[in-house]
mmCIF file of C-alpha atoms in Angstrom:
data_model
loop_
_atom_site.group_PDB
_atom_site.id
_atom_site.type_symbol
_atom_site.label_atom_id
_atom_site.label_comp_id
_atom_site.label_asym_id
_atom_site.label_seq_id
_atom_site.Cartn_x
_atom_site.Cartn_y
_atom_site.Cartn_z
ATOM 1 C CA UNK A 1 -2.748 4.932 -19.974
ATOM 2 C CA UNK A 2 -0.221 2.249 -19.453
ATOM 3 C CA UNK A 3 2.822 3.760 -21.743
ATOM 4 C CA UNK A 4 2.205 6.805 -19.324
ATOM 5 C CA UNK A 5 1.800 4.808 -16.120
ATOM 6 C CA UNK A 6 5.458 3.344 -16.493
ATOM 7 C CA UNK A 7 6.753 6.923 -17.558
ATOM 8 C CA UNK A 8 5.501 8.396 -14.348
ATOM 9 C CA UNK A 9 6.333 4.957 -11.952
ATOM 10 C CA UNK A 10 10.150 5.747 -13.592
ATOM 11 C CA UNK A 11 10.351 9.131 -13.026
ATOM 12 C CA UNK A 12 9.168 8.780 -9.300
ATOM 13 C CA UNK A 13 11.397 6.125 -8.781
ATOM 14 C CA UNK A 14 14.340 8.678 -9.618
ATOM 15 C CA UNK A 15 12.188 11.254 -7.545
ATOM 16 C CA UNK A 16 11.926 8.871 -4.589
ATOM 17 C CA UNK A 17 15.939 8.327 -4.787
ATOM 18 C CA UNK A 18 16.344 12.072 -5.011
ATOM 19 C CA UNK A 19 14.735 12.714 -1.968
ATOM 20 C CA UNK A 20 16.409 10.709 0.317
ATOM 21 C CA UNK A 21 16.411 12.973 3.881
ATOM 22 C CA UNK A 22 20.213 14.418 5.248
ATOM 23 C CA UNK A 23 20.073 14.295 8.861
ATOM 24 C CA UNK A 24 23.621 15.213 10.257
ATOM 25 C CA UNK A 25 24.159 13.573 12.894
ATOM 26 C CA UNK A 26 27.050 11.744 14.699
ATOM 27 C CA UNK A 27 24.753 7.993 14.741
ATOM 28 C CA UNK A 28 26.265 5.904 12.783
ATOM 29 C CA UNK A 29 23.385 4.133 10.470
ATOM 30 C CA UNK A 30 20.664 6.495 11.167
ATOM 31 C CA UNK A 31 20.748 8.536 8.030
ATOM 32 C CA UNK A 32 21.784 5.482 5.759
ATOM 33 C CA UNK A 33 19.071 3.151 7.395
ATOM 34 C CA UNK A 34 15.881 6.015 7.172
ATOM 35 C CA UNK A 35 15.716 5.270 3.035
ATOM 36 C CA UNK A 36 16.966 2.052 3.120
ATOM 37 C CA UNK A 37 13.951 0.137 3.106
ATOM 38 C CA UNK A 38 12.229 2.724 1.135
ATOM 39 C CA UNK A 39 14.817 2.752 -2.233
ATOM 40 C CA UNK A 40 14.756 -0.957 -1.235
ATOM 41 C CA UNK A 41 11.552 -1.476 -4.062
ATOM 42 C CA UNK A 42 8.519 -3.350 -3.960
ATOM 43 C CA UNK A 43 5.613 -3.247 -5.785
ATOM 44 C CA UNK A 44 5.205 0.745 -5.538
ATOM 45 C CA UNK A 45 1.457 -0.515 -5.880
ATOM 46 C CA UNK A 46 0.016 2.333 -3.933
ATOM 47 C CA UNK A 47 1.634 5.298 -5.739
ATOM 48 C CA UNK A 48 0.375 3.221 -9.476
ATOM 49 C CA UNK A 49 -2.625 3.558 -8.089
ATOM 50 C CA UNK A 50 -2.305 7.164 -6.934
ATOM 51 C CA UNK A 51 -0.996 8.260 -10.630
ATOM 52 C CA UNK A 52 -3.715 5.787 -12.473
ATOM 53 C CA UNK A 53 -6.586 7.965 -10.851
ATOM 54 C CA UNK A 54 -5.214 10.961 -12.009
ATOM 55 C CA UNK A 55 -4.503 9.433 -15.527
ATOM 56 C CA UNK A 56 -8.008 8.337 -15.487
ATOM 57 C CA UNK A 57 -9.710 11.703 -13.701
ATOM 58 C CA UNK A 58 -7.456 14.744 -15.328
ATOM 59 C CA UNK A 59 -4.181 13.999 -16.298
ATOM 60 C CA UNK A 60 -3.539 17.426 -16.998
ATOM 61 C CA UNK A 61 -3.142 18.019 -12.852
ATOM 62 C CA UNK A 62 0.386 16.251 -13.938
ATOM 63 C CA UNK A 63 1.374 20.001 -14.769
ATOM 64 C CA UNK A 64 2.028 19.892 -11.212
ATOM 65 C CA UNK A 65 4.105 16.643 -10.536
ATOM 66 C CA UNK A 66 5.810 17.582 -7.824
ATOM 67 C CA UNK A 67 3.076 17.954 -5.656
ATOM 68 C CA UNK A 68 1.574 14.463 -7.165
ATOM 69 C CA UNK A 69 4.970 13.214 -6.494
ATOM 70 C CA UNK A 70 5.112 14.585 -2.757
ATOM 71 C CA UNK A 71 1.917 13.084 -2.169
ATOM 72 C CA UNK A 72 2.560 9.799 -3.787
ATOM 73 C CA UNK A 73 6.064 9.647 -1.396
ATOM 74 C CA UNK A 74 4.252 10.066 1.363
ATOM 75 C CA UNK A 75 2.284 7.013 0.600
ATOM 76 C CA UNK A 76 5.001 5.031 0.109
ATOM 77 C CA UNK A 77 6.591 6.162 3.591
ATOM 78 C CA UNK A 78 3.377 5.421 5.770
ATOM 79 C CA UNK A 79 3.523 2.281 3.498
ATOM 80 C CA UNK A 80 6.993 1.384 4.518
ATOM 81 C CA UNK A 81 6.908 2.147 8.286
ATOM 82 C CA UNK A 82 4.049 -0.285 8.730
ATOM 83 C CA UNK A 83 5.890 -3.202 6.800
ATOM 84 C CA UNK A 84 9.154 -1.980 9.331
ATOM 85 C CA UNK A 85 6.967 -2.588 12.087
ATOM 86 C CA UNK A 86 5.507 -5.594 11.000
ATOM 87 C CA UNK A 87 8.694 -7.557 10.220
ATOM 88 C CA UNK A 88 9.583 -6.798 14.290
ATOM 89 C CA UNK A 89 10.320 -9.684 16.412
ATOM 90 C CA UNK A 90 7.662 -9.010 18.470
ATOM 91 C CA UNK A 91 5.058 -9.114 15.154
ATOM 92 C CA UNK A 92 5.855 -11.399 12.307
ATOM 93 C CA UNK A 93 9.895 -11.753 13.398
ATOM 94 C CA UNK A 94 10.761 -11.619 9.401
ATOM 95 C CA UNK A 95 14.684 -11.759 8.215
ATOM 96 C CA UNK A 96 13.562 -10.594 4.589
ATOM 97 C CA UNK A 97 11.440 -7.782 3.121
ATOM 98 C CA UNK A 98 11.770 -6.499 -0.355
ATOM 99 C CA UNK A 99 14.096 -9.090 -1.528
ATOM 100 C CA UNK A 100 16.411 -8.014 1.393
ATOM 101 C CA UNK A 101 17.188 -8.114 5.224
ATOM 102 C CA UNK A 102 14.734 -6.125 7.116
ATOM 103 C CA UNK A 103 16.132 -3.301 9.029
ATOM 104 C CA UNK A 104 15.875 -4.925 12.557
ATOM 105 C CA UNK A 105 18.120 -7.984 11.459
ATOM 106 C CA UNK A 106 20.344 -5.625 9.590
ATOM 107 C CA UNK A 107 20.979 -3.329 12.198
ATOM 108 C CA UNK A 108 19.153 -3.306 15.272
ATOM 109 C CA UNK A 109 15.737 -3.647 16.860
ATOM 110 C CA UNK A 110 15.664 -0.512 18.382
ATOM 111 C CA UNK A 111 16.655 1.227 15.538
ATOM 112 C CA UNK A 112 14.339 -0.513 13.291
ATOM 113 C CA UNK A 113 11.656 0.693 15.550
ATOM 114 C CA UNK A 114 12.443 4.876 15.441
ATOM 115 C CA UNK A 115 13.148 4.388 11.578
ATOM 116 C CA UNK A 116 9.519 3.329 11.301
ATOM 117 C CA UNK A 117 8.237 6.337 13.580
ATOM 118 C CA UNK A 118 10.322 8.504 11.638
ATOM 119 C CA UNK A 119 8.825 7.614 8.118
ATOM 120 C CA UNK A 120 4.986 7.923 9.948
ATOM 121 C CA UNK A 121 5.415 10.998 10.455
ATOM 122 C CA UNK A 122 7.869 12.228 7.704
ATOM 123 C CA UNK A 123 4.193 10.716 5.299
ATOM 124 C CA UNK A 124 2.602 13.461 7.112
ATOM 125 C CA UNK A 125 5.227 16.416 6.803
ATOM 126 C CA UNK A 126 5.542 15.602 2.989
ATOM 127 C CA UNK A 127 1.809 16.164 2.906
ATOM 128 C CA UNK A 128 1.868 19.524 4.627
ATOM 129 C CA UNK A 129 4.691 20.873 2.161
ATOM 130 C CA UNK A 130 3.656 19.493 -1.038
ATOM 131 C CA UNK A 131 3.127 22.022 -3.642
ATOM 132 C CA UNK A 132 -0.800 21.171 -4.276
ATOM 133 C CA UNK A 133 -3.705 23.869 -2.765
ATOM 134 C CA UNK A 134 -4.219 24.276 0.557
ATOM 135 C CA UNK A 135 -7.297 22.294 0.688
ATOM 136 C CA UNK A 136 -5.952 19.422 -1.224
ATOM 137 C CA UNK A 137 -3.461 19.220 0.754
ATOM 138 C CA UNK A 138 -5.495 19.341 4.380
ATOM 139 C CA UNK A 139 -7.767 16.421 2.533
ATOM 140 C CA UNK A 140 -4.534 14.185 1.916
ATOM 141 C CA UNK A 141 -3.698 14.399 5.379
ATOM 142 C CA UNK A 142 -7.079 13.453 6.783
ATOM 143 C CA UNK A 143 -7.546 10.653 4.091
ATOM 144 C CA UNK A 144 -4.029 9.386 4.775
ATOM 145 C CA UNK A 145 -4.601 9.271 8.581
ATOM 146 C CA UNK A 146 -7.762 8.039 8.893
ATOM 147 C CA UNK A 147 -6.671 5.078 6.814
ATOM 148 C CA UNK A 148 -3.315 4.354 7.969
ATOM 149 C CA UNK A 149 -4.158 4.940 11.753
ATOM 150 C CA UNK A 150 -6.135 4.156 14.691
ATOM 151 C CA UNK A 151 -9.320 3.394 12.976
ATOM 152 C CA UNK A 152 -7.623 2.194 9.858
ATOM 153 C CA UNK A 153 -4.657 0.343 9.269
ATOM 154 C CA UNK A 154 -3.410 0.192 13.086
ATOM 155 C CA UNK A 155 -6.826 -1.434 13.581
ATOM 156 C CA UNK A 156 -6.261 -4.059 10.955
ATOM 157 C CA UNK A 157 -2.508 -5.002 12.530
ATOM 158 C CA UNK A 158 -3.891 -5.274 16.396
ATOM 159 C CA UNK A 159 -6.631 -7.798 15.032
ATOM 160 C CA UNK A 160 -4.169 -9.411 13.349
ATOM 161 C CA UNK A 161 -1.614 -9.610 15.998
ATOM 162 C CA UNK A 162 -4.250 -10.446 19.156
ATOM 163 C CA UNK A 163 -6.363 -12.964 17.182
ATOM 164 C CA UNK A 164 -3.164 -15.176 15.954
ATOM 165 C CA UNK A 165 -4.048 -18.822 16.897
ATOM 166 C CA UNK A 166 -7.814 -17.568 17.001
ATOM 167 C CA UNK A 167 -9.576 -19.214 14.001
ATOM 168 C CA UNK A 168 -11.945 -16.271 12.607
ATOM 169 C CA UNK A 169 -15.464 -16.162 10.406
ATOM 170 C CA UNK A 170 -15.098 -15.255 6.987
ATOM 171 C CA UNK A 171 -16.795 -11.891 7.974
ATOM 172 C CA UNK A 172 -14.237 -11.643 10.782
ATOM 173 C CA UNK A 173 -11.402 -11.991 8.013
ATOM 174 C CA UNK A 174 -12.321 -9.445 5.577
ATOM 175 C CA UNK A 175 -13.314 -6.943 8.335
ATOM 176 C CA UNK A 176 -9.172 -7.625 9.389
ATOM 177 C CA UNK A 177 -8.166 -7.446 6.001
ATOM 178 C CA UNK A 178 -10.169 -4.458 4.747
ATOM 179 C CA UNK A 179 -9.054 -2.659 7.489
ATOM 180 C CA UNK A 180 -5.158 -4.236 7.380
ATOM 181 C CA UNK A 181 -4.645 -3.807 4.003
ATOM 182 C CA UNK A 182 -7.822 -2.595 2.206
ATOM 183 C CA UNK A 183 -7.864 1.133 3.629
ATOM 184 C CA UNK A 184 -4.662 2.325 2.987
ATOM 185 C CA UNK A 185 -5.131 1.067 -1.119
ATOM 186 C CA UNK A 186 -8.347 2.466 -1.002
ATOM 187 C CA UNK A 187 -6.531 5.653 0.485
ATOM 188 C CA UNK A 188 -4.459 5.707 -2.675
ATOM 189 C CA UNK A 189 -7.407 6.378 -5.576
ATOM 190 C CA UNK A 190 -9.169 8.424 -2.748
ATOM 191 C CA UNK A 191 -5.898 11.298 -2.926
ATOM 192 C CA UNK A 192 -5.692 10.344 -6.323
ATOM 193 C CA UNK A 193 -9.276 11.559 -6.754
ATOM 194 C CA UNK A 194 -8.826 14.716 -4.119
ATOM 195 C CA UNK A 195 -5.453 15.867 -6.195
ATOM 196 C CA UNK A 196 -8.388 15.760 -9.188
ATOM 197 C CA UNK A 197 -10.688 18.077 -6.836
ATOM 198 C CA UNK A 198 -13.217 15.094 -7.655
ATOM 199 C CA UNK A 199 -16.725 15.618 -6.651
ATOM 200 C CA UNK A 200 -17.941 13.733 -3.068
ATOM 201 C CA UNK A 201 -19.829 11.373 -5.081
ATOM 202 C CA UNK A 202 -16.775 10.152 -7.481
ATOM 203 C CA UNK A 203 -14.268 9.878 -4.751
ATOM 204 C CA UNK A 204 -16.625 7.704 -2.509
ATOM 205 C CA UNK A 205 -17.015 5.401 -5.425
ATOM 206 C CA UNK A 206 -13.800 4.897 -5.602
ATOM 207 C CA UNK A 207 -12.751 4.936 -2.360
ATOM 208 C CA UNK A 208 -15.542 1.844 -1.937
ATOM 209 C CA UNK A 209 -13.988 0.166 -5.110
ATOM 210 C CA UNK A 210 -10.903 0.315 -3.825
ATOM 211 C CA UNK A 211 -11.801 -1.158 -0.822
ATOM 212 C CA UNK A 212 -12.441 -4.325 -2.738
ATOM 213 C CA UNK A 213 -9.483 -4.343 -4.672
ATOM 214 C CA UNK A 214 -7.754 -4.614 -1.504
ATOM 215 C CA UNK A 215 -9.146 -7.666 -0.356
ATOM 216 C CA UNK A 216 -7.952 -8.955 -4.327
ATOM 217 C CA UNK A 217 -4.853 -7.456 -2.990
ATOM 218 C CA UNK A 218 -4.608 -9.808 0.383
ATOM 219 C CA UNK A 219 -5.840 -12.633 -0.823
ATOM 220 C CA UNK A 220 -3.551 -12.883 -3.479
ATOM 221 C CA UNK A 221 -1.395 -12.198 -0.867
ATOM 222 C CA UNK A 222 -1.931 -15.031 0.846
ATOM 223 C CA UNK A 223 -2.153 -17.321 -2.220
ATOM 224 C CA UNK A 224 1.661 -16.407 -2.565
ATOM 225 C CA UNK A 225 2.423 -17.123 1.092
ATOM 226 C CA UNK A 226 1.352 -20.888 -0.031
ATOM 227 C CA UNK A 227 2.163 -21.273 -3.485
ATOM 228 C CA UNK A 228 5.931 -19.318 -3.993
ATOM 229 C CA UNK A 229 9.266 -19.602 -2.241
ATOM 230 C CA UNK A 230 10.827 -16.517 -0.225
ATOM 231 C CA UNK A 231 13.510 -15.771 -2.923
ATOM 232 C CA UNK A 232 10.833 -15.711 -5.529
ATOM 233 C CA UNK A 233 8.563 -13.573 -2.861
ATOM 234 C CA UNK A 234 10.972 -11.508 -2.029
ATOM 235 C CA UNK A 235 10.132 -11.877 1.651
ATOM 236 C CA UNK A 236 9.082 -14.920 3.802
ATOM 237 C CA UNK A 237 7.028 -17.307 2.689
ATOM 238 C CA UNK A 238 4.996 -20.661 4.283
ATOM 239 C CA UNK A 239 5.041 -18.099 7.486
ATOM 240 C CA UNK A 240 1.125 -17.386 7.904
ATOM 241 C CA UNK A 241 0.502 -20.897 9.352
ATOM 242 C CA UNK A 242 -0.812 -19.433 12.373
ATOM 243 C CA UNK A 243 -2.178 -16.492 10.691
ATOM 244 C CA UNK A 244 -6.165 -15.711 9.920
ATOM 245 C CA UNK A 245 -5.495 -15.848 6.115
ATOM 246 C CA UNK A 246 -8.236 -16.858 3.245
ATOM 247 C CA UNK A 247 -5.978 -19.810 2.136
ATOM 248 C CA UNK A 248 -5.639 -20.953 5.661
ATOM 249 C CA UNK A 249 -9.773 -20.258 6.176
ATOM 250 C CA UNK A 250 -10.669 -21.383 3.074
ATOM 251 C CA UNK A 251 -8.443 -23.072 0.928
ATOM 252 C CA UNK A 252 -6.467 -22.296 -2.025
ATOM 253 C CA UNK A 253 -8.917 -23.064 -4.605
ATOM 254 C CA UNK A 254 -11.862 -21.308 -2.769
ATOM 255 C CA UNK A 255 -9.528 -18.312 -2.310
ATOM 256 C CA UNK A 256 -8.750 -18.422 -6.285
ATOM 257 C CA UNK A 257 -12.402 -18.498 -6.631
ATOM 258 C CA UNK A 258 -12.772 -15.384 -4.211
ATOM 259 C CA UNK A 259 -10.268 -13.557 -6.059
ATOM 260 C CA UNK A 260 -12.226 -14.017 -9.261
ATOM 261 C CA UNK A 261 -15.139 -13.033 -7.770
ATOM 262 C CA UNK A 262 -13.807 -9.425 -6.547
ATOM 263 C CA UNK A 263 -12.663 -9.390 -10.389
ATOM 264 C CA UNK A 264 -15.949 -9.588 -11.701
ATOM 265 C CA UNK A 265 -17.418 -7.634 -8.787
ATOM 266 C CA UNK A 266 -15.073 -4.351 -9.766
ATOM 267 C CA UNK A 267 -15.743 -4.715 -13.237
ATOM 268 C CA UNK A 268 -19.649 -4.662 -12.658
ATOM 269 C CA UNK A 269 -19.876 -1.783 -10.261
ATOM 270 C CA UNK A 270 -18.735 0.349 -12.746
ATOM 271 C CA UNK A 271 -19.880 -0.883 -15.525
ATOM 272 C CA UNK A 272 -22.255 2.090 -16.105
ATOM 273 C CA UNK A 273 -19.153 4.948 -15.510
ATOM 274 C CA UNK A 274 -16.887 4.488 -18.506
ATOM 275 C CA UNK A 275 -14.124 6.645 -16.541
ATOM 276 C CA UNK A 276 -14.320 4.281 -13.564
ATOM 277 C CA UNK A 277 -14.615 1.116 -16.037
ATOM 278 C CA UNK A 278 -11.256 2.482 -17.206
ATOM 279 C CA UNK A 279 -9.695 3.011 -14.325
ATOM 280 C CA UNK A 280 -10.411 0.184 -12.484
ATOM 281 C CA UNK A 281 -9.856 -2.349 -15.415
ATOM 282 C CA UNK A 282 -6.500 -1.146 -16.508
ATOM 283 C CA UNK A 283 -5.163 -1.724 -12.729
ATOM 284 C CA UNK A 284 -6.969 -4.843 -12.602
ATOM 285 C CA UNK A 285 -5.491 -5.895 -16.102
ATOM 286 C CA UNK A 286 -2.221 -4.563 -15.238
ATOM 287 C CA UNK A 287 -1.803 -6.521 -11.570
ATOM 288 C CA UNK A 288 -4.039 -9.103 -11.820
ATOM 289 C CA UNK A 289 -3.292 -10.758 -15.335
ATOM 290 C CA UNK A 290 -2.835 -13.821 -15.277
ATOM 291 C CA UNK A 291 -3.177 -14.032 -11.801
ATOM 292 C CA UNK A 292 -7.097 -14.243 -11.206
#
């Protein structure tokens, strides 16, 4: 799966650049600064994940890439409006995402602002056009809004945000985190298994899997926050002081010994489904070595 894995991650990448929207207007950065931060990189973690389901499921449904591709951008635009938003002064006030200057610091707040509105709800128009069945395609949408909004993601930020300076529980923490971070990754298999036409059964399994590689996901997270420097991060680092993060609940080596717990945790609850045992080891393997 892995030879394949990079094949597809390259040819999106060259999709993703492709796709870049024209908007004629007369502003002056609006056009340039929409795709900025999206061509800008990253991990493209949630699209891997996207394509590694379908690997894992029926690769054959990669007779109709576009679609997966369409579906996997609009991922990576909800993705990218939240981290726009989050890098605001009036959230984390960060100078560097992706290994460059966020939008607001390059340009302007306010700008910054209707760049991340714009790429919310472009995720959702690339959903409605993508060239995948009807019902497939009304399933994304729910999926992708239900995790990436008001009960989902937007949940995760607010606790985040109000409870700053507020020392939460551990049970506190991962209900932040799973929401924060853990839905919209467990989003990814989820469409991943809808593009499939999955059974109800298989994509709640995943779907609950994925939940917990999330929290690997943030914790890790953290641990870099602590243990790296920005350049190497690619994005501020030593910034979460007065965050609710596991390192700063629990400790660095406690959080290490979280992480390997999830590991093992993933492993086991599909140890009985060789498909899932596939699935969810190779992204483990292929994210987490040498890591947990």
């Amino acid at each position: 799966m892995n030879n394949r894995l990079t094949e597809l991650l390259y040819e999106f990448e060259s999709f993703l650049r492709q796709s870049a929207p024209v908007v004629p207007s007369f502003h002056p950065h609006y056009e340039q600064a929409l795709w900025e931060m999206v061509q800008n990189g990253g991990k493209r973690f949630r699209p891997r994940l996207l394509f590694a389901t379908i690997l894992a499921l029926d690769s054959q449904r990669f007779a109709q890439k576009k679609g997966i591709f369409q579906a996997a951008l609009a991922l990576e635009c909800l993705h990218t409006y939240s981290l726009i938003h989050d890098d605001l002064p009036c959230m984390d006030n960060a100078d560097l995402r992706r290994a460059h200057p966020t939008l607001h610091v390059k340009y302007s707040e306010d700008l910054a602002v209707l760049v991340g509105d714009a790429l919310n709800t472009y995720a959702f128009y690339l959903l409605s056009k993508a060239t995948l069945p009807r019902s497939v395609r009304l399933e994304l949408i729910a999926t992708l809004a239900s995790n990436g909004g008001l009960e989902g993601m937007v949940l995760g930020q607010v606790l985040d945000c109000y409870f700053e300076n507020i020392r939460l529980d551990i049970k506190q923490l991962e209900f932040l985190h799973l929401h924060k971070t853990g839905m919209l990754i467990a989003a990814a298999l989820k469409m991943g298994a809808t593009i499939c036409e999955a059974d109800e059964k298989t994509c709640e399994q995943i779907y609950a899997l994925g939940l917990q590689l999330g929290l690997m996901f943030q914790i890790y997270d953290d641990i870099i926050d602590i243990t790296k420097a920005s350049e190497e991060a690619g994005k501020p680092t030593h910034s979460d002081i007065q965050k609710n993060s596991y390192t700063n609940l629990l400790g660095l080596e406690t959080s290490r010994d979280v992480l390997r717990s999830l590991h093992a945790k993933i492993l086991d609850a599909c140890h009985e489904n060789a498909t899932l045992h596939n699935l969810f080891g190779e992204i483990l393997h292929s994210y987490f070595k040498g890591k947990v």
